[in-house]
XYZ file of C-alpha atoms in Angstrom:
573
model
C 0.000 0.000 0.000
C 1.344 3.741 -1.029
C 1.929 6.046 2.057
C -0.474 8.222 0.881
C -3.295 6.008 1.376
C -1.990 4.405 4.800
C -2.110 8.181 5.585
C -5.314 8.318 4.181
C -6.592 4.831 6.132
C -5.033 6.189 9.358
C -6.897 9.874 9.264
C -9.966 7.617 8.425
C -9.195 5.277 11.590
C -8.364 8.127 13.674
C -10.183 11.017 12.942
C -12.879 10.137 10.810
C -14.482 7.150 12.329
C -13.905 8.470 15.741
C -16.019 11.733 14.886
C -18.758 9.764 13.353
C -18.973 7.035 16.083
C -18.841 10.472 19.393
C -21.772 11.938 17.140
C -23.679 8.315 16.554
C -23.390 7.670 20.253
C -23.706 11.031 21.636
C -27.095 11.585 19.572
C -28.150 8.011 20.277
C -27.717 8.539 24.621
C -28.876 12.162 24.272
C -32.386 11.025 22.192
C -32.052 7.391 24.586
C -31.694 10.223 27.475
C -34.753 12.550 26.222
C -36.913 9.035 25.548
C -36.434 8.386 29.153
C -37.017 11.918 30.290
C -40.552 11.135 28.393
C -40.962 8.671 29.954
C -40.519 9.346 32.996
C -42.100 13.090 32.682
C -45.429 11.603 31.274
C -45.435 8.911 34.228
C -45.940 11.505 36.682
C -48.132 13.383 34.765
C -50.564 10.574 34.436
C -50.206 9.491 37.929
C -50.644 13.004 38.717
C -54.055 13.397 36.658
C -55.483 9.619 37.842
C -54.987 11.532 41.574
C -56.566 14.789 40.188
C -59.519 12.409 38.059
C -59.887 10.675 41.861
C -60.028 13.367 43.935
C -62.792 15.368 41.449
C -64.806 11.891 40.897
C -64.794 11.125 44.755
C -66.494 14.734 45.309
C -69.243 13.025 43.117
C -69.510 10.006 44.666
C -69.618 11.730 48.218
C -72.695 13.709 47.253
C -74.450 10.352 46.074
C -73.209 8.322 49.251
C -74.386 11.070 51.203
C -77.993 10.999 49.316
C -78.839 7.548 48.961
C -79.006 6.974 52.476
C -81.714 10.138 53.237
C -85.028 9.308 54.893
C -86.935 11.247 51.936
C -85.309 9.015 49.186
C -84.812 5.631 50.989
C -88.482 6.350 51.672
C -89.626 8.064 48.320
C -88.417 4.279 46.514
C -90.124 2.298 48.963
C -93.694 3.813 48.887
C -95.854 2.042 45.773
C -96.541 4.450 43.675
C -95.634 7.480 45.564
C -95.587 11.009 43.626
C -92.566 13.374 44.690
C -94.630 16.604 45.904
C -92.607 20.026 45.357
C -90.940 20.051 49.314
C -89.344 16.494 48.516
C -88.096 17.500 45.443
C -86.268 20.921 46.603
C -84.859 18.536 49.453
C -83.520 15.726 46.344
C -82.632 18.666 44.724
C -80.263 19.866 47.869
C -79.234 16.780 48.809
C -77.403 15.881 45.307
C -75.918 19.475 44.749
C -72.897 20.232 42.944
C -71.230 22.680 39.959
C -70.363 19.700 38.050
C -74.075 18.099 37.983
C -75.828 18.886 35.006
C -78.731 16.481 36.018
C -79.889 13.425 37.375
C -82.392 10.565 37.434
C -83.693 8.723 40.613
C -85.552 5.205 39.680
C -87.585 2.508 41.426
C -87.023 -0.823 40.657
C -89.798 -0.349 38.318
C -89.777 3.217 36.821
C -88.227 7.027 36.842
C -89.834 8.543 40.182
C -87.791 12.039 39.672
C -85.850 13.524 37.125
C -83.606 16.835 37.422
C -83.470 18.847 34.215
C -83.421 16.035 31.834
C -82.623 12.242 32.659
C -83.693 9.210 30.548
C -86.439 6.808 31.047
C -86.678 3.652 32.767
C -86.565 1.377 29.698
C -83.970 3.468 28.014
C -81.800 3.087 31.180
C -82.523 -0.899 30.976
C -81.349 -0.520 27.486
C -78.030 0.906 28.352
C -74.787 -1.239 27.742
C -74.099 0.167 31.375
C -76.707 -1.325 32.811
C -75.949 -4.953 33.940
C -72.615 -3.321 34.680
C -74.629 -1.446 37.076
C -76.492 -4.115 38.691
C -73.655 -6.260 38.971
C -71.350 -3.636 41.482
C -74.304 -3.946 43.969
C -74.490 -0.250 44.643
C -71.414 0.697 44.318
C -71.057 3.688 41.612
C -69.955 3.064 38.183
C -68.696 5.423 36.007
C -69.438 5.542 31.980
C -67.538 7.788 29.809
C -68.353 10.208 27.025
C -67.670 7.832 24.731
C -69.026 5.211 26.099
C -72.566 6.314 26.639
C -72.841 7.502 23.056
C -73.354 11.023 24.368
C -69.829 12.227 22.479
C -71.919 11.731 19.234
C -75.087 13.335 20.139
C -72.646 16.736 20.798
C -73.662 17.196 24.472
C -70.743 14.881 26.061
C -71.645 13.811 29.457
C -70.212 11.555 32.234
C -72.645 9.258 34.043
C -72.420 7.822 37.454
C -74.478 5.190 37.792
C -75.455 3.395 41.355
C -78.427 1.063 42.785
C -79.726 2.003 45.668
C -80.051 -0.474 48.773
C -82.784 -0.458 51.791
C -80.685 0.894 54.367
C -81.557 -1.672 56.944
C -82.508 -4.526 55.011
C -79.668 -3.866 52.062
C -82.575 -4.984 49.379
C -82.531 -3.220 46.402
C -85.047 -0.410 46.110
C -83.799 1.765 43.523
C -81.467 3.491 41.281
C -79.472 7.009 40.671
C -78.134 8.027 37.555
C -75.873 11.155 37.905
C -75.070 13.522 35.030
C -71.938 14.973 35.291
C -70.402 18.133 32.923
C -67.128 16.963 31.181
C -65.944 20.387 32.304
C -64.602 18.044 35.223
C -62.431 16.084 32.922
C -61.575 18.913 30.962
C -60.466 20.367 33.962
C -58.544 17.625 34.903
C -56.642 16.681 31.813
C -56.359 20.091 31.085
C -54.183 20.624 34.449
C -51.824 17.569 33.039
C -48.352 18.766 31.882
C -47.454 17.769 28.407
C -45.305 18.354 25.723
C -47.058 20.501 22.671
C -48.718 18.093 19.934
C -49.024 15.275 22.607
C -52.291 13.921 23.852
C -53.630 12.422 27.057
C -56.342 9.721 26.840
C -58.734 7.604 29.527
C -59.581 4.632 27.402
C -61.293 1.990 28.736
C -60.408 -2.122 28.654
C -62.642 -2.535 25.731
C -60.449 0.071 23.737
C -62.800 2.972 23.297
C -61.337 6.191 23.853
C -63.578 7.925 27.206
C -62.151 11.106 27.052
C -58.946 12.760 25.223
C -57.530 16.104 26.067
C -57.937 17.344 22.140
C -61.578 16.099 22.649
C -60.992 14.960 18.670
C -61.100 11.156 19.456
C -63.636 10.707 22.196
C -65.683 7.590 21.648
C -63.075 6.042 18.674
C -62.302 2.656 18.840
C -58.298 1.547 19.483
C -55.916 -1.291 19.171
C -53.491 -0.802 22.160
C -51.843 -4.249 22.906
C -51.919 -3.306 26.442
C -55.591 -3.946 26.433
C -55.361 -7.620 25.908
C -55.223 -10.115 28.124
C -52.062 -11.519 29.351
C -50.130 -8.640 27.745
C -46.903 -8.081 30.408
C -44.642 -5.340 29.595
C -43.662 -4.285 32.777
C -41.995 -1.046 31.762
C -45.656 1.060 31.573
C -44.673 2.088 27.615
C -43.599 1.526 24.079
C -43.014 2.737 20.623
C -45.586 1.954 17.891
C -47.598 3.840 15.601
C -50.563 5.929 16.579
C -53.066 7.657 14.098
C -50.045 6.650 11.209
C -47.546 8.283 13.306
C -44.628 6.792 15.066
C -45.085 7.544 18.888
C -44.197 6.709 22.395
C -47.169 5.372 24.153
C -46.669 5.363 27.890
C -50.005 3.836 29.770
C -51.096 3.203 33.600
C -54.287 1.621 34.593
C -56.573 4.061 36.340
C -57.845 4.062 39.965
C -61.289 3.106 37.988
C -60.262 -0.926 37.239
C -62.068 -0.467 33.669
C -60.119 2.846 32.130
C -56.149 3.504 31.401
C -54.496 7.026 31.206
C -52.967 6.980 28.182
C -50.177 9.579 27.164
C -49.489 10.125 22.991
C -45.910 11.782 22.480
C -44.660 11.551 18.736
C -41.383 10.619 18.047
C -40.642 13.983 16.407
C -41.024 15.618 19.537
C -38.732 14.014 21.364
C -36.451 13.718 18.913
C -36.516 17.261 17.850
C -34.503 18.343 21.245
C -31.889 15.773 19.991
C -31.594 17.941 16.380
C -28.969 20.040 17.797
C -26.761 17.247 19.010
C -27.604 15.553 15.744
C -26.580 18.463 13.579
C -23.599 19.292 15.497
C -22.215 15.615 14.816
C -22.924 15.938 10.795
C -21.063 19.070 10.804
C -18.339 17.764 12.867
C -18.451 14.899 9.980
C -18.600 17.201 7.667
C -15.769 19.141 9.139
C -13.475 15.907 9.046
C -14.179 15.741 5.884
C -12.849 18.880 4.745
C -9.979 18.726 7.146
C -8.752 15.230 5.831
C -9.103 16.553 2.038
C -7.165 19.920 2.957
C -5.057 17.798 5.001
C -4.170 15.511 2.231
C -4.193 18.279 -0.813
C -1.926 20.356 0.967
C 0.348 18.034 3.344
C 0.161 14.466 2.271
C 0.467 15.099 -1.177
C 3.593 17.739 -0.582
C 4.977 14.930 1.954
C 4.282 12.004 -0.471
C 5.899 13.933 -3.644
C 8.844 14.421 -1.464
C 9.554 11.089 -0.514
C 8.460 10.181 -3.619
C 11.205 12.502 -5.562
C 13.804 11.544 -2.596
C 13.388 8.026 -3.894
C 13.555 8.439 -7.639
C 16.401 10.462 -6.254
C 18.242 6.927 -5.096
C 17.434 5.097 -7.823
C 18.825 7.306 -9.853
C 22.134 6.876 -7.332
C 21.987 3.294 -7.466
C 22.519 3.905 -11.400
C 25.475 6.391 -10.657
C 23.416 9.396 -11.911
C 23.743 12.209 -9.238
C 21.151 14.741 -10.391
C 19.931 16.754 -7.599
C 16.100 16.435 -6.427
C 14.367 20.219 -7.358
C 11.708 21.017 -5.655
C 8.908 23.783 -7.021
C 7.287 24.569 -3.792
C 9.154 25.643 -0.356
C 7.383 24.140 2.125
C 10.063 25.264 4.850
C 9.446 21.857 7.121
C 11.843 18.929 7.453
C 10.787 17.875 3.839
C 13.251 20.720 2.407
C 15.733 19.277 5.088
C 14.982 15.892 3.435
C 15.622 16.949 0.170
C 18.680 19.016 0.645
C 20.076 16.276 2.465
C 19.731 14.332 0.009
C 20.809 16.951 -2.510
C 23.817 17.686 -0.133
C 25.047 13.883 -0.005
C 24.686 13.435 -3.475
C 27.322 16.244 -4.199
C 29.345 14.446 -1.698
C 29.208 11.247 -2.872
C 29.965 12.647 -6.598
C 32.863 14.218 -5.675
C 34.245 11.096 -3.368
C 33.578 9.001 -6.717
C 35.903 11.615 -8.396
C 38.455 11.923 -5.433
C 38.685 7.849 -5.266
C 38.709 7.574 -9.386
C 41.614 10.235 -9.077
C 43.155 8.588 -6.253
C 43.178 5.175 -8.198
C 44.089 6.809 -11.749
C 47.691 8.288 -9.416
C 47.457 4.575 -7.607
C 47.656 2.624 -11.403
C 50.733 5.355 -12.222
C 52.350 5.074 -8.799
C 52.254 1.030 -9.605
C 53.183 1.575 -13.007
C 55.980 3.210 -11.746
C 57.253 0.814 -8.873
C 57.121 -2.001 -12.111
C 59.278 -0.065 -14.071
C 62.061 0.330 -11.057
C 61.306 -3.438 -9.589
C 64.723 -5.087 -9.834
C 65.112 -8.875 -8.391
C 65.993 -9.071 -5.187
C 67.880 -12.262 -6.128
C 70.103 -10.188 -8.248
C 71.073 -7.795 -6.058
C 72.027 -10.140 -2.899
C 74.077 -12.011 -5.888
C 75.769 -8.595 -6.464
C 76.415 -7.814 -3.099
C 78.093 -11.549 -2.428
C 80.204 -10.847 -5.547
C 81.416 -7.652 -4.311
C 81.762 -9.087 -0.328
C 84.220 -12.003 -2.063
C 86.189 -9.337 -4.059
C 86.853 -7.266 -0.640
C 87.561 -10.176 1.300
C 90.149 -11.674 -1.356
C 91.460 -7.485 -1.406
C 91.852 -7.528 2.919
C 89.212 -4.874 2.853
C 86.893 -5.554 5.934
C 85.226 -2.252 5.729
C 83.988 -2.920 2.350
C 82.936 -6.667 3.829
C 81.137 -5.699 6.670
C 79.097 -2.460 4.836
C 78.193 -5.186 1.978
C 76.625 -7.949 4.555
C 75.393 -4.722 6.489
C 73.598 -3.159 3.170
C 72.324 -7.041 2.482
C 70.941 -7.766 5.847
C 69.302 -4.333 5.733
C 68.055 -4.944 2.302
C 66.896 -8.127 2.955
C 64.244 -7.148 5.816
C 63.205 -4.375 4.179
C 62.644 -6.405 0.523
C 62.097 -10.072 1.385
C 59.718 -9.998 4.281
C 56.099 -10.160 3.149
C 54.564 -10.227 6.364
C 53.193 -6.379 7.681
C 53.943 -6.950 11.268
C 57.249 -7.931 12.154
C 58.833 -8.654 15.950
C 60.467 -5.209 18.015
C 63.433 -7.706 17.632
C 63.504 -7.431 13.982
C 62.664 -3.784 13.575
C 65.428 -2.954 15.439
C 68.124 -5.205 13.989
C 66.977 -3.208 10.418
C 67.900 0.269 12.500
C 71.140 -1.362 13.960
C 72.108 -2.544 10.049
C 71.009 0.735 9.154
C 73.196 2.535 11.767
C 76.053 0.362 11.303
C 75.768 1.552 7.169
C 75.836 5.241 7.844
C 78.742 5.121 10.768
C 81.055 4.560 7.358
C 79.621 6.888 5.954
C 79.673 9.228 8.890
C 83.211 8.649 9.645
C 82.225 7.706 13.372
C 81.141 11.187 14.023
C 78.496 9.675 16.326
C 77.598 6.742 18.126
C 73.687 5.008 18.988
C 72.690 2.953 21.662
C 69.148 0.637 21.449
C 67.590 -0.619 24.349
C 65.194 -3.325 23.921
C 63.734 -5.204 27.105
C 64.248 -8.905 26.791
C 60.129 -9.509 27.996
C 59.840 -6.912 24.965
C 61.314 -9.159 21.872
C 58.511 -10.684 20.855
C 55.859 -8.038 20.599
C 54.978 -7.600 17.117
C 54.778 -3.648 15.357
C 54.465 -2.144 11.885
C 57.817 -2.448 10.090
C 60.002 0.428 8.956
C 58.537 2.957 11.550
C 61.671 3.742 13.615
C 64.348 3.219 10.484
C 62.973 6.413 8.991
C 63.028 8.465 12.315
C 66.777 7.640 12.820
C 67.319 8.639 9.123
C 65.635 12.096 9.721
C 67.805 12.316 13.117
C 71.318 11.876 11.147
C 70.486 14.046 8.335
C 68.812 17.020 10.379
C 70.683 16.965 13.295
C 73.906 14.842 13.457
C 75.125 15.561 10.101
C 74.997 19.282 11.209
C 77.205 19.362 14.249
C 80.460 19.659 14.096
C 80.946 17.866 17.793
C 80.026 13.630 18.021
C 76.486 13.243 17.760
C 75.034 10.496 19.801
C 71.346 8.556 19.123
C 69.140 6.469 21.575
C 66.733 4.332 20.725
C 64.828 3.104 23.924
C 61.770 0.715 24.245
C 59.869 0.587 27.048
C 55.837 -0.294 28.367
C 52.851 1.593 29.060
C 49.893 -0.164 31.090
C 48.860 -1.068 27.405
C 50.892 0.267 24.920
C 54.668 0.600 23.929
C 56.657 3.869 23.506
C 59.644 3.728 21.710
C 61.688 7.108 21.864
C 64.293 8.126 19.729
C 66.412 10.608 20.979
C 69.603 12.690 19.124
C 71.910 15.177 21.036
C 71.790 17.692 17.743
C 70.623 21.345 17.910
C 67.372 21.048 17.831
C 64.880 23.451 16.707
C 62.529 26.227 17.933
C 58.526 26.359 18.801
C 58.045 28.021 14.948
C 59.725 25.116 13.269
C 57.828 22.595 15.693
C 54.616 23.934 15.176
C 55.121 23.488 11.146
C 55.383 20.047 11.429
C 51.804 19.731 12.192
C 49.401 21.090 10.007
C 45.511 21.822 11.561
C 44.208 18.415 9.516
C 45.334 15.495 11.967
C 48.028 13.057 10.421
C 49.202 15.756 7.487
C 53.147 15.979 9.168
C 55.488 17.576 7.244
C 58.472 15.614 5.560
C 61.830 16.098 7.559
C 63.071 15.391 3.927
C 61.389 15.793 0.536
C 62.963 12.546 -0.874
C 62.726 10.305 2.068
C 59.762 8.636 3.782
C 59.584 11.066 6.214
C 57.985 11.184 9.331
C 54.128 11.825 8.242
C 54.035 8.426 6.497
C 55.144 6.874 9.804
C 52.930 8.654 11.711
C 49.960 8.044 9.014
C 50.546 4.228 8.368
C 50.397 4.109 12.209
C 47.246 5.753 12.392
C 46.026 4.083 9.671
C 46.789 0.192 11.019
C 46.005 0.763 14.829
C 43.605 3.559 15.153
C 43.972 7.225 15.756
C 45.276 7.241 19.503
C 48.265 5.975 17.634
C 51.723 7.469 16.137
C 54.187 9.724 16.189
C 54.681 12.593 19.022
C 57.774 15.490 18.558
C 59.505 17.153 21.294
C 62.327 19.517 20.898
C 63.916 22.352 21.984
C 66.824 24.949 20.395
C 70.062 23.910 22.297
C 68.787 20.433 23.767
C 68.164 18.003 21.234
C 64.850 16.421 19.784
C 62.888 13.627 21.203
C 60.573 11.324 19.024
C 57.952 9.276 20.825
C 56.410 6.593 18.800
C 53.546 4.472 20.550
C 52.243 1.314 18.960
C 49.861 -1.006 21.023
C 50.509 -4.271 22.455
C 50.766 -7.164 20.315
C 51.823 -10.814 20.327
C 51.726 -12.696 17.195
């Protein structure tokens, strides 16, 4: 997969997702929270107008309780055929006495004895779906909705409480009162109930017909509510369906009247529209990713990605040997322009270390071509050297003998050994050949002394290192004194190294001449001699084979001689 899409799939995972799951769930527990607020809210509203519908109905039925048991009516419906005369009427007429009464109808077990403003007839009241209900509660009152005594229809709603009326001593029954109440008392009830707007609040009774409804649209309509039917358990007192073809919350509890439920409507769209806001604020916080992650990629991924992308066309390119430097159209001024001119910067370098090394190996091939040309044999020279050791032997000329096996012994270290590392032992027989050379040629004008610890021998260094130090000594500092010169070569231990200092007795030199010999790039010493190895090849093979901490270190002073320090580590082969 390209970076730019795993950038892509990781603002997705981490950004976008994120935002759109906090906005699901927040809107989904701020709507659950509202539904339960609902809930809850229209609970206590409903038990709060059953208490209200008690307390008003229960003034009713006091005024009946209270009336059924007077001597003029328990004796009115025992009398055969007894005619209410004006005085018994006003007392009826006192005794059941209330704002809410619109009329009333007291019965005999056999017809209507008195009716106040306008009651119904005793067949019409046997005729009444009400009526064996009636009968059946044994004087206790019953009460029949709007829309359940039809009167919703006629458009003079009414709510009837219904009662038979027992012999107060012998508990026979003797009679029957029919009480016609206003619906101003349910009005006035439901009316008192809080709600939200649009909601409703209805008293519907077991067999599903609406009794009363705060809009007073629905009263007597016939519902389905699944809480009606038998063995329906829900438990929670509410539930979600559809009502009137609209998705609602239906929350329900049965009455202190055993035949009616309160029933509250809320639609959906209520509850849900205090939710909007959280709802809205989530799609513009999606939206708002959205944006981000396109800016985000338009105007950093896509810089990033073209970057990288450029940086590694860049290497290919290298891996080819083509060092073109990366351009770049836009300055972003991050650590992609570091990338790049990094990249630009070690592509320069890398050119012009191809150009040093091809340089370095075109002066190599010459410098080899060179050392071909002026190979001779070894063979033929220690043949030449025996030649001229027999002539000076057979002539009595020692001097000539002992230089000649001198110059071969010397010779032959320096040409025949192959090996790079060669025993202290060795290295400083070479010096003492070397010495014993250059005494003839000095004339004895000096004398050397080497001191090499037995324990010491066999420690293994770099050969030719202290040959070429002794040759600088002679030339620069022997050679110009006109007293004996004298040279010491000591070797001696460090806790893990080994000095070896060469000491001469010549002049010496000053702090200007000893600070020449050291240029400010470490290892580039210059030559005691232009033609001779010189001591910055010492000190730079020595650097070279052991590291750094190791080489060459010059102390001198004008008057009192120079001292050379070489250190080398310890070795055994």
């Amino acid at each position: 997969m390209k970076l730019r899409r795993k950038i892509l799939l990781a603002i997705i995972l981490l950004v976008f997702i994120p935002v759109i799951l906090m906005g699901a769930v927040s809107y989904y527990s701020f709507s659950k929270s509202m539904e339960d607020k609902s809930i809850n809210f229209y609970w206590i509203s409903l038990q709060e107008s059953d208490r209200n519908l008690k307390y008003a109905l229960n003034e009713i039925t006091t005024i009946s309780n209270s009336a059924i048991t007077q001597p003029v009516i328990q004796q009115t419906l025992k009398m055969q055929n007894f005619v209410v005369d004006y005085e018994n009427k006003q007392i009826i007429n006192n005794q059941i006495n209330h704002p809410m009464i619109n009329s009333f109808g007291l019965y005999s077990n056999d017809r209507l004895l008195y009716q106040y403003n306008e009651s119904m007839s005793f067949n019409d009241l046997k005729m009444q779906s009400w009526y064996e209900a009636m009968k059946a509660a044994e004087g206790r009152p019953i009460w029949v909705g709007p829309g359940e005594n039809g009167s919703a229809s006629t458009g003079k709603p009414v709510l009837i409480q219904a009662r038979l009326i027992k012999d107060y001593y012998s508990l026979e029954d003797i009679g029957a009162l029919v009480i016609y109440v206003k619906p101003d008392i349910l009005d006035q009830v439901f009316w008192e109930a809080a709600m939200l707007k649009q909601g409703d609040i209805l008293l519907v009774n077991k067999q599903g017909k609406i009794v009363f409804d705060k809009s007073g649209e629905h009263i007597g309509e016939q519902t389905q509510f699944p809480f009606l039917a038998d063995g329906y358990s829900n438990g929670k007192g509410y539930y979600v369906d559809k009502y009137l073809n609209e998705k609602s919350l239906i929350t329900y509890l049965p009455s202190h009247n055993k035949e009616w439920y309160l029933v509250a409507i809320t639609p959906n769209k209520l509850i849900s529209t205090e939710s909007v806001s959280i709802r809205n604020i989530a799609i513009i916080l999606v939206l708002f990713s959205l944006i981000s992650a396109f800016l985000f990629d338009r105007y950093f991924v896509r810089r990033l990605v073209r970057s990288i992308i450029g940086s590694v066309n860049g290497m290919k390119r290298v891996q080819q040997g083509i060092f073109i430097p990366i351009t770049s159209n836009v300055k972003t001024e991050d650590e992609t322009d570091l990338l790049i001119d990094g990249f630009n910067r070690m592509s320069t370098q890398i050119m012009e270390l191809i150009q040093q090394v091809q340089t370095e190996q075109a002066r190599k091939k010459e410098a080899e071509l060179q050392a071909l040309v002026a190979q001779i044999n070894p063979h033929f020279i220690y043949n030449s050297l025996e030649s001229i050791n027999s002539m000076a032997v057979l002539q009595g000329n020692r001097n000539i003998s002992k230089m000649v096996i001198s110059l071969g012994k010397l010779l032959r270290i320096s040409i025949s050994e192959n090996q790079e590392l060669i025993p202290l032992s060795m290295e400083l027989e070479h010096v003492r050949h070397y010495l014993d050379i250059q005494k003839f040629r000095f004339e004895d004008k000096f004398s050397y002394e080497i001191e090499l610890p037995e324990s010491m021998k066999y420690f293994v260094t770099q050969k030719l290192i202290v040959q070429p130090i002794v040759e600088n000594a002679l030339y620069h500092a022997i050679e110009q004194m006109e007293d004996n010169g004298f040279i010491s070569i000591v070797v001696r231990e460090d806790v893990r190294d080994i000095l070896i200092d060469v000491s001469d007795n010549g002049p010496g030199f000053d702090q200007a001449t000893l600070l020449s010999l050291w240029s400010k790039d470490r290892g580039n010493l210059k030559k005691y001699r232009e033609n001779g190895v010189g001591l910055k090849n010492v000190h730079e093979r020595l650097s070279i084979r052991f590291g750094g901490y190791y080489g060459i270190l010059i102390c001198s002073s004008p008057g009192f001689g120079s001292t050379i320090r070489i250190r080398i580590p310890k070795i055994l082969p």
